[in-house]
Structures are given as structure tokens and as C-alpha cells.
CSV table of N, CA and C in Angstrom, one decimal:
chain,number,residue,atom,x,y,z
A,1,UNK,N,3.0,-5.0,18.3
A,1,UNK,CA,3.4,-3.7,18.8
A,1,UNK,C,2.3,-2.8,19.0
A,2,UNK,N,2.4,-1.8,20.0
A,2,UNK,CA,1.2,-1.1,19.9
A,2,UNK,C,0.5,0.2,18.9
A,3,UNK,N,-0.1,0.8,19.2
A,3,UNK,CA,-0.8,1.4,17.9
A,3,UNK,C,0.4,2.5,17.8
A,4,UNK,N,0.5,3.0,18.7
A,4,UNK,CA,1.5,4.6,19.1
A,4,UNK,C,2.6,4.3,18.3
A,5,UNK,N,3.3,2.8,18.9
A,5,UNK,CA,4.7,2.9,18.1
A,5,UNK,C,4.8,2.5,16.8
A,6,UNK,N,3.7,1.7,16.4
A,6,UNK,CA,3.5,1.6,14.9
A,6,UNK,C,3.4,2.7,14.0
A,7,UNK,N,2.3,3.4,14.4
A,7,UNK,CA,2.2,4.9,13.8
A,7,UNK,C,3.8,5.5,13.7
A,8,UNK,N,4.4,5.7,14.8
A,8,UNK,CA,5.1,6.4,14.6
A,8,UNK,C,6.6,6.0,14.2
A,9,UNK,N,6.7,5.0,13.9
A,9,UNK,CA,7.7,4.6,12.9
A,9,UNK,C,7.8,4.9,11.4
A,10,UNK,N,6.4,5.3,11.5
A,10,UNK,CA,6.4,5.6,9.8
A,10,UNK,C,5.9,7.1,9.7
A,11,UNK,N,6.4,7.9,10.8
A,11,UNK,CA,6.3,9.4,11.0
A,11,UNK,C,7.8,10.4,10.5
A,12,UNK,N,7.5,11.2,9.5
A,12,UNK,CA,6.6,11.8,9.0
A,12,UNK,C,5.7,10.7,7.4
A,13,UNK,N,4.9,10.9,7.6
A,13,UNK,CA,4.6,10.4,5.7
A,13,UNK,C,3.5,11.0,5.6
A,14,UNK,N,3.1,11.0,4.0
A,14,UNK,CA,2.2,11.3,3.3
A,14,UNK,C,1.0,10.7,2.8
A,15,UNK,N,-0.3,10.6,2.8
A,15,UNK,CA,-0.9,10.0,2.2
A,15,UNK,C,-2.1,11.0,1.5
A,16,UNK,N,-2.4,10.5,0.3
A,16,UNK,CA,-3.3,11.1,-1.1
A,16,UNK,C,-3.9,9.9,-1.1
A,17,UNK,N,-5.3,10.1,-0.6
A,17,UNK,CA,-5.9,9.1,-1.2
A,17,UNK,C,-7.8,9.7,-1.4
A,18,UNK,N,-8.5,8.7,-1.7
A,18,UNK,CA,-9.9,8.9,-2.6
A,18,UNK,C,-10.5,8.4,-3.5
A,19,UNK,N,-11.1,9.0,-4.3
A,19,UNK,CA,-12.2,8.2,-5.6
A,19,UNK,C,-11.6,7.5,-6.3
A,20,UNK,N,-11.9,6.8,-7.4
A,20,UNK,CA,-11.1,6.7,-8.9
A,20,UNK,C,-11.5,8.1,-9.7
A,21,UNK,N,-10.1,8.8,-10.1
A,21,UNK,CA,-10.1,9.7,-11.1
A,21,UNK,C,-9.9,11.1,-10.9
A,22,UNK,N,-9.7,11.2,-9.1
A,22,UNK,CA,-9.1,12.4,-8.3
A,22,UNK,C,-8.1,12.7,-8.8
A,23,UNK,N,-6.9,12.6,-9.3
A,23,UNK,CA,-6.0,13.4,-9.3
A,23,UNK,C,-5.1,12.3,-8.5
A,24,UNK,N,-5.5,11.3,-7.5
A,24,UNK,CA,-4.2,11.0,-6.4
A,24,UNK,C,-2.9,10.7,-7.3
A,25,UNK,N,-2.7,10.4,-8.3
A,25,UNK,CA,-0.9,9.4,-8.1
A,25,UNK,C,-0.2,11.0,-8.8
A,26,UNK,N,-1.2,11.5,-9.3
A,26,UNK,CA,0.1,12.6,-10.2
A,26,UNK,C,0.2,13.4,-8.9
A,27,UNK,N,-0.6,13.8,-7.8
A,27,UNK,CA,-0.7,15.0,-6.7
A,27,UNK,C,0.7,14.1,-6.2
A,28,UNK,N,0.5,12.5,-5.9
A,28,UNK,CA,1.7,11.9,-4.8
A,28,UNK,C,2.7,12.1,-5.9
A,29,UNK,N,2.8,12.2,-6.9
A,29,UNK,CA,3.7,12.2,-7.9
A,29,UNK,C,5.0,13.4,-7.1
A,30,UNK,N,3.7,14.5,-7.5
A,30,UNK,CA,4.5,15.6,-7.5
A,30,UNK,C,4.5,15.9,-5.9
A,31,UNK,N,4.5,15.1,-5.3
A,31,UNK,CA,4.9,15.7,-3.3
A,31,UNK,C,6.3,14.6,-3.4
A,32,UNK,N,6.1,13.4,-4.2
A,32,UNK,CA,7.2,13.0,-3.9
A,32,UNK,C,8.6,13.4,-4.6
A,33,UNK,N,8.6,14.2,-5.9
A,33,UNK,CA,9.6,14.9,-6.4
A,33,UNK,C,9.6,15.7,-5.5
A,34,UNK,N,8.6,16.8,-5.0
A,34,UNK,CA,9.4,17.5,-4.5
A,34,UNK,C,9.5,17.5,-3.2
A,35,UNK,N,9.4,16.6,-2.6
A,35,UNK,CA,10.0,16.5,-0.9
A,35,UNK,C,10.7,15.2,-0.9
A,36,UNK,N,11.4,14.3,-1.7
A,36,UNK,CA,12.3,13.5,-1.6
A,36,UNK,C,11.5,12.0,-1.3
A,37,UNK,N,10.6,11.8,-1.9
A,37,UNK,CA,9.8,10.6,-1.4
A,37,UNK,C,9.9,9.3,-2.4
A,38,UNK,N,9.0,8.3,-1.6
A,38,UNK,CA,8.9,7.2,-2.4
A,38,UNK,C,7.6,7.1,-2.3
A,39,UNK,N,6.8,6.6,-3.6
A,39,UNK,CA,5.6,6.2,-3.5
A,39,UNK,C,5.1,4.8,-3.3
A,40,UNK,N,4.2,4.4,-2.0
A,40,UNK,CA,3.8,3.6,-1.6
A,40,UNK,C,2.2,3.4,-2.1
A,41,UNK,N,1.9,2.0,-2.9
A,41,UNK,CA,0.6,2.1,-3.3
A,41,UNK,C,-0.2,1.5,-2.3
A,42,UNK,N,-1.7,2.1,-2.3
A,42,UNK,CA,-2.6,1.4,-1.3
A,42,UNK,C,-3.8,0.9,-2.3
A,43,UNK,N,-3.1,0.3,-2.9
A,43,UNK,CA,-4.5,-0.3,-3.9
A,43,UNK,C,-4.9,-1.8,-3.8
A,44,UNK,N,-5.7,-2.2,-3.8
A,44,UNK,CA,-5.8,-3.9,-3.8
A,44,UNK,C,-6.0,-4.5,-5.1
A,45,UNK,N,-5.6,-3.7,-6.2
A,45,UNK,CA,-5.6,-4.6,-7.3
A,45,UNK,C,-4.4,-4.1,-8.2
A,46,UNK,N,-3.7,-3.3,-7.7
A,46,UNK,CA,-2.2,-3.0,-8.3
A,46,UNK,C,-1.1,-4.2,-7.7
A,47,UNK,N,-1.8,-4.5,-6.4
A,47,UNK,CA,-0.5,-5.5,-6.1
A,47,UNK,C,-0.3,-7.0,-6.8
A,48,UNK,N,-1.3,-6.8,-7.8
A,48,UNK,CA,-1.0,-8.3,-9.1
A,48,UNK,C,-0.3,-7.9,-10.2
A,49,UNK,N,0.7,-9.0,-10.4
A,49,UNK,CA,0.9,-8.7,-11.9
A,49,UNK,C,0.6,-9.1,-12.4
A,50,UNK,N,0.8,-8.2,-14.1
A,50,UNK,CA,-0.3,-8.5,-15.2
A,50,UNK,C,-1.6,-8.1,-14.9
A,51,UNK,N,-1.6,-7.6,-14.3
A,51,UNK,CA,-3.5,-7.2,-14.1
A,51,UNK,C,-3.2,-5.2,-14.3
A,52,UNK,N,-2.5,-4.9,-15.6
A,52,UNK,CA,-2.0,-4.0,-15.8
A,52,UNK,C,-3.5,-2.9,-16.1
A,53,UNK,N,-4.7,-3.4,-16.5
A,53,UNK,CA,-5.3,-2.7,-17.8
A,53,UNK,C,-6.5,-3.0,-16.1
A,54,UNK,N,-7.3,-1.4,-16.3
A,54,UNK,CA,-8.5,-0.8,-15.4
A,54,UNK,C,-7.9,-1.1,-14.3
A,55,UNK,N,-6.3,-1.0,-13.9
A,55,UNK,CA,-5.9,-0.7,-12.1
A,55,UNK,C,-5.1,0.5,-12.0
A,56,UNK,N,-5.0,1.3,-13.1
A,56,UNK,CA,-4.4,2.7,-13.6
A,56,UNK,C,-3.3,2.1,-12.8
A,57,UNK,N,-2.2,1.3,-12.9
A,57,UNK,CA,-1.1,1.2,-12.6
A,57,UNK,C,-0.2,2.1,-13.4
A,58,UNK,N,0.9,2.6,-12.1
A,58,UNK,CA,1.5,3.7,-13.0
A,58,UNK,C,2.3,3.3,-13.8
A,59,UNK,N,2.9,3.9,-15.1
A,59,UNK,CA,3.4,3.5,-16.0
A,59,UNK,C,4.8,3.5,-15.9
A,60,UNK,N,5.5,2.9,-17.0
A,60,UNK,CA,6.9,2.7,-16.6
A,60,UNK,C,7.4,3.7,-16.4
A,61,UNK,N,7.3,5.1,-17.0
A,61,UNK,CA,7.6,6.4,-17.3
A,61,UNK,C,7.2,6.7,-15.6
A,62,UNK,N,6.6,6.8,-15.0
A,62,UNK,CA,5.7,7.1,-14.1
A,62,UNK,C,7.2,6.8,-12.8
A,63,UNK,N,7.0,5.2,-12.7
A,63,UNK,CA,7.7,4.4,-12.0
A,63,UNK,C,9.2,4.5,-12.1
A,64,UNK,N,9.9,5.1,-13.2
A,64,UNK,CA,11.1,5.5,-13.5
A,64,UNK,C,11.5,6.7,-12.8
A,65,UNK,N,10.4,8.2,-12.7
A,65,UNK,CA,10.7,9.1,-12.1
A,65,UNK,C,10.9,8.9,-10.5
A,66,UNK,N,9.9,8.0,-9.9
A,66,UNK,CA,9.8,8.1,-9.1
A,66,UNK,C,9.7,6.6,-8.5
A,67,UNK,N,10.3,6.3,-7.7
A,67,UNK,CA,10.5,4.6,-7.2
A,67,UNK,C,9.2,4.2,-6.3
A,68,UNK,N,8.8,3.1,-6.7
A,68,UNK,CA,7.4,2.7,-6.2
A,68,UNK,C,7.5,1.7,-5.5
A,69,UNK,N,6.2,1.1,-4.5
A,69,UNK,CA,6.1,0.4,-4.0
A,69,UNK,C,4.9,-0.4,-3.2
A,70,UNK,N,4.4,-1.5,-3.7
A,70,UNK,CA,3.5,-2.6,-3.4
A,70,UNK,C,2.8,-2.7,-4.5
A,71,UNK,N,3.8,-2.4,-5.6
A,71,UNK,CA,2.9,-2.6,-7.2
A,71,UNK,C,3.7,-4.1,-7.7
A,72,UNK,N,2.5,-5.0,-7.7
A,72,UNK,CA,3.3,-6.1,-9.0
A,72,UNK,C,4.0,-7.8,-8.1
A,73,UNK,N,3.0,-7.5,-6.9
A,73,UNK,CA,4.1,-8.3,-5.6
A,73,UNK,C,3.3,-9.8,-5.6
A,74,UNK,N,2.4,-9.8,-6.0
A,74,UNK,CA,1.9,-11.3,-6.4
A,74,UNK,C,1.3,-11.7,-7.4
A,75,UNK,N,0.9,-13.1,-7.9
A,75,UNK,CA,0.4,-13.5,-8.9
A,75,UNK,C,-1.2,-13.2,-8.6
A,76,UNK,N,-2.0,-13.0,-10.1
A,76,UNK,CA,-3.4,-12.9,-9.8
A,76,UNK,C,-3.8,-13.8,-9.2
A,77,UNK,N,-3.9,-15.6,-9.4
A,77,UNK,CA,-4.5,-16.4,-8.4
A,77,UNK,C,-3.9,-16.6,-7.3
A,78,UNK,N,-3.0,-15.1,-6.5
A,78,UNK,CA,-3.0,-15.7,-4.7
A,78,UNK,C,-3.6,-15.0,-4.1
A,79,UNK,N,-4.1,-15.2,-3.6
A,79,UNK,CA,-5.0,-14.1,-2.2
A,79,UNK,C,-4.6,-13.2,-1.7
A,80,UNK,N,-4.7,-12.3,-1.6
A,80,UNK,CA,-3.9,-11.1,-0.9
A,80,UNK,C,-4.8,-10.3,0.0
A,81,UNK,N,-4.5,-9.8,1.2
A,81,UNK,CA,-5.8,-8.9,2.1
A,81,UNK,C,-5.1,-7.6,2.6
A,82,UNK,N,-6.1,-7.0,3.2
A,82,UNK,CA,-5.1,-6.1,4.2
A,82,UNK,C,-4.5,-6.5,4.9
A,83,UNK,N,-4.9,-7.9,5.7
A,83,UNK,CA,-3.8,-8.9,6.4
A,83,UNK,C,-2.3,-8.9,6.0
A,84,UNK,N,-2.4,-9.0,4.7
A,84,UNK,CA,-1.1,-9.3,4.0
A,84,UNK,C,-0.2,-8.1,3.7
A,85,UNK,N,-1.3,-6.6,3.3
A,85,UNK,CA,-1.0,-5.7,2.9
A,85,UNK,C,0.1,-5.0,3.6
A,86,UNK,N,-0.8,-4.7,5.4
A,86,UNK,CA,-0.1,-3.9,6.3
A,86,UNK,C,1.2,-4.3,6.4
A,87,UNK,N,1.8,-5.8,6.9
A,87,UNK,CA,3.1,-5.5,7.1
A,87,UNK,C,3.7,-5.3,5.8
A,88,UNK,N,3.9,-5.9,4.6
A,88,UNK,CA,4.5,-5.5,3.4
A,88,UNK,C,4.7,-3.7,3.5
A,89,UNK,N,3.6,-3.0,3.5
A,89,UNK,CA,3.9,-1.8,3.3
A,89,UNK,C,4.4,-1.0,4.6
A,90,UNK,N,4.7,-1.7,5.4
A,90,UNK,CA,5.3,-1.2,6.8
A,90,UNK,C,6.6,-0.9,6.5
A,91,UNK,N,6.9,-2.7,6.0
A,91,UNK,CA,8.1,-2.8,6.0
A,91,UNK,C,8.9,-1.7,4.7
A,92,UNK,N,8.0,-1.4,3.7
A,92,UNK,CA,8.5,-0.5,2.6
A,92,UNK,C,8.5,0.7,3.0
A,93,UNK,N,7.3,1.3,4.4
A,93,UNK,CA,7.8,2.7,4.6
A,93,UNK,C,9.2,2.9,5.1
A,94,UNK,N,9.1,1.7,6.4
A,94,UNK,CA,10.4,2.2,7.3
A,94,UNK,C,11.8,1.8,6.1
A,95,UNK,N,11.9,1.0,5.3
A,95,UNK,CA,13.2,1.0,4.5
A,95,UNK,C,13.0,2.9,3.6
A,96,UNK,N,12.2,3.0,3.0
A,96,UNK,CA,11.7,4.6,2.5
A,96,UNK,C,12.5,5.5,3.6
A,97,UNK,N,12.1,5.5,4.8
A,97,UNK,CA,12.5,6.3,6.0
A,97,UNK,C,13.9,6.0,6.2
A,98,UNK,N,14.1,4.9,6.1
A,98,UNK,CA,15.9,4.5,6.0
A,98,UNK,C,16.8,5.4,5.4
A,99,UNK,N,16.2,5.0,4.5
A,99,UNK,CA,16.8,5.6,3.4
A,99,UNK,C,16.8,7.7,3.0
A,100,UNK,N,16.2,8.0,4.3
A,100,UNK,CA,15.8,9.1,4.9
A,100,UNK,C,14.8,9.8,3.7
A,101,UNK,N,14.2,8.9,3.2
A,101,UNK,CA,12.7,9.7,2.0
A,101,UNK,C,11.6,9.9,3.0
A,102,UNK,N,10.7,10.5,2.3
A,102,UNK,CA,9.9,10.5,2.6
A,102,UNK,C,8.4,9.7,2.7
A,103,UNK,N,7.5,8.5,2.9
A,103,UNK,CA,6.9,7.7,2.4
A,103,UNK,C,5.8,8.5,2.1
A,104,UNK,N,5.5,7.8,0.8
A,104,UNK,CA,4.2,9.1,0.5
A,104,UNK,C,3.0,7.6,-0.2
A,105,UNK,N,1.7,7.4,0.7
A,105,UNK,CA,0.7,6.6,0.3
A,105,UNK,C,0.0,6.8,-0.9
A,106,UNK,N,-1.0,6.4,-1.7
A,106,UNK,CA,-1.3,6.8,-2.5
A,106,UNK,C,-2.5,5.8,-2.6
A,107,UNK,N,-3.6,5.6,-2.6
A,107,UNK,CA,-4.6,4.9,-3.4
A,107,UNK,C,-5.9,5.0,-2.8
A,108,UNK,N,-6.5,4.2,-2.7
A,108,UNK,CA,-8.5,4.4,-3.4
A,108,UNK,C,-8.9,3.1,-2.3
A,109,UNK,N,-7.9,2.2,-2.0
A,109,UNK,CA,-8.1,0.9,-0.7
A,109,UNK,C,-8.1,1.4,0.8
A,110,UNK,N,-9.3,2.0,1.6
A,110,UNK,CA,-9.4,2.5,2.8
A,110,UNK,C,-8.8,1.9,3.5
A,111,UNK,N,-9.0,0.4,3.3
A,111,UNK,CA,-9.0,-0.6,4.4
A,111,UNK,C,-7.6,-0.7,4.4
A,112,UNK,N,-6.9,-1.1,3.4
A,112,UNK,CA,-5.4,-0.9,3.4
A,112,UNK,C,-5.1,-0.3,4.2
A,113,UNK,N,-5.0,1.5,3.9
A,113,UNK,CA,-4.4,2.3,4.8
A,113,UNK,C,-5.2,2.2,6.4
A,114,UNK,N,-6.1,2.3,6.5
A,114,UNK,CA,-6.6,1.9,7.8
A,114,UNK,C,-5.9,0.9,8.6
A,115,UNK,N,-6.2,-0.7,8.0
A,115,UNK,CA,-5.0,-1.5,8.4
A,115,UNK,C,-3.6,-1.0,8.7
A,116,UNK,N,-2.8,-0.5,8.1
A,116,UNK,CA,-1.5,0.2,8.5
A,116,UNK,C,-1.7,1.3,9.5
A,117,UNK,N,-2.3,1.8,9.1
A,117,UNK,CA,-2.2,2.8,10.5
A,117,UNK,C,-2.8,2.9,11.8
A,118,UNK,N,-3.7,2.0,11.8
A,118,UNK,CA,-4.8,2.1,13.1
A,118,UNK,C,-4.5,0.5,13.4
A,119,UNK,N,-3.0,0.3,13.3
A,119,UNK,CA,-2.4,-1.7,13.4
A,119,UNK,C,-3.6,-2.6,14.1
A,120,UNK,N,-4.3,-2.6,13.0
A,120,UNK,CA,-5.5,-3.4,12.9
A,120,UNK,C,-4.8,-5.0,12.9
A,121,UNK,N,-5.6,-5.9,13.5
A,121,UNK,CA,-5.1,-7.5,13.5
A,121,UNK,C,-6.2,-7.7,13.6
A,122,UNK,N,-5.5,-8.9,12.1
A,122,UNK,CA,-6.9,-9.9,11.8
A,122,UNK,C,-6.3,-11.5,12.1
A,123,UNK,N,-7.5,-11.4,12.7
A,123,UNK,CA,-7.1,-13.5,13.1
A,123,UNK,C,-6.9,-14.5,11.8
A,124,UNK,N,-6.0,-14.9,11.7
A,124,UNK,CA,-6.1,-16.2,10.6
A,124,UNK,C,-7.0,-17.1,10.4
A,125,UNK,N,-7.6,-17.2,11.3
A,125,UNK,CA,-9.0,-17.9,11.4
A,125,UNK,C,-10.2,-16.8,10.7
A,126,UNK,N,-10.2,-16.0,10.9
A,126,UNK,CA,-11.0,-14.8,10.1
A,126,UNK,C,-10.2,-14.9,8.4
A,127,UNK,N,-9.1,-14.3,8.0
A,127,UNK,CA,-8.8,-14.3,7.1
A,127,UNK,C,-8.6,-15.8,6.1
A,128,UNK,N,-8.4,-16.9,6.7
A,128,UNK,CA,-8.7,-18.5,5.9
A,128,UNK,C,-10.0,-18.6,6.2
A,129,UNK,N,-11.2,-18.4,6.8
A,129,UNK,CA,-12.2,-19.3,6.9
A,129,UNK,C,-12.8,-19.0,5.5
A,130,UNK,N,-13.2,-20.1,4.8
A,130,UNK,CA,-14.1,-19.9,3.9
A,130,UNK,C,-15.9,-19.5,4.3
A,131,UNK,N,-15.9,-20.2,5.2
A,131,UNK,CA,-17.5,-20.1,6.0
A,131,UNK,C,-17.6,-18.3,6.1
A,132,UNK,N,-16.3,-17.8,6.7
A,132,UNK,CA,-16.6,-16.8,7.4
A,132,UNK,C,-17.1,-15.6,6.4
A,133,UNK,N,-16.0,-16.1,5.3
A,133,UNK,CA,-16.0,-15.1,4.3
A,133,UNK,C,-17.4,-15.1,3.1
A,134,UNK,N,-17.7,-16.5,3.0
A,134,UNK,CA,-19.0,-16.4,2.4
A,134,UNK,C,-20.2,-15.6,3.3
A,135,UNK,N,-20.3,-15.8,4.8
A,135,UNK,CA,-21.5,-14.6,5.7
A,135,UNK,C,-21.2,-13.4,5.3
């Protein structure tokens, strides 16, 4: 699909993102209490489970106030890229938007959000080559 209608499927949303140690998940915290949102994470190391400890994944307390998303969605040993990232979290905005919330981004992975919104495509041949990935 093209860039225009991609974007704008997942219009209005929010994204907080930056360093480690800015402030982002309590700021998306509190945009998503108070404009009716769900938080969407853009991190590449929250989407493992069990890889709980140095990914400041938010806590159950955290995740109880507020319903999350792209936290916990594969095992440490599978691969995961922005390749994989973008549509998953596509697909979590527009059900967010369904559901008439607000999608609110959140994390410290550029490339993530870049991939989603600038509907970046990566060839499978780029993302399996091993050759490519060792240059």
C-alpha cells in the first residue's frame, strides 16, 4: 500500500520517543490515561519474553492501568526486525483505532517507528541473508 494510506490509517496517534531514561513510558503513560489510548511499544528488546531485567519493560502495575502492545510477542532465540515489527504494530494500531483509542507509540527503536511510518520494505533476501548481514 502506499506511504499516504499507510500513514493515514493510523491517524490520529501519538508517539514519545528518545534516549534511555527520558521520561517516555510514564509521559505515554499519562497521554494515554488521559486521551483514551493504548500503548504501543517501539522497542526491540521488549518484544522477548523473559528478557524482563535492562528492557525497562513496563511492569504489571504499569500494564494493568493501561493496555499495551508489542511487549512479550516472541521467544528470545527468534529473530525479530523492523521487518517483522511494522506490520504487527500496524496491525495493533488500527485494532487500537477500532476500538476508537487512541494509539500512542512509545520507545527508544528509531528504526521501528520509521519502518511504520515511512512503510519502509525490506526484501527477504536482505533480511535472511546471512552474507548480507555480516557486511
Amino acid at each position: 500500500m502506499d506511504r499516504e494510506k499507510r500513514t493515514g490509517e493510523i491517524s490520529p496517534a501519538a508517539a514519545v520517543v528518545g534516549s534511555t531514561g527520558g521520561g517516555k513510558s510514564a509521559l505515554a503513560l499519562a497521554i494515554c490515561e488521559r486521551h483514551g489510548g493504548e500503548l504501543v511499544s517501539v522497542d526491540s528488546m521488549q518484544v522477548y519474553r523473559t528478557m524482563d531485567i535492562g528492557t525497562a519493560k513496563p511492569t504489571k502495575e504499569e500494564q494493568a492501568r493501561v493496555r499495551h502492545h508489542m511487549i512479550d510477542v516472541c521467544a528470545p532465540d527468534t529473530p525479530y526486525s523492523a521487518a517483522d515489527y511494522a506490520p504487527a504494530a500496524l496491525a495493533a494500531a488500527r485494532a487500537i483505532a477500532g476500538r476508537g483509542n487512541l494509539p500512542v507509540f512509545c520507545g527508544g527503536t528509531g528504526l521501528y517507528l520509521q519502518s511504520l511510518i515511512e512503510n519502509i520494505t525490506f526484501s527477504d533476501a536482505a533480511v535472511s541473508s546471512e552474507e548480507l548481514r555480516r557486511e
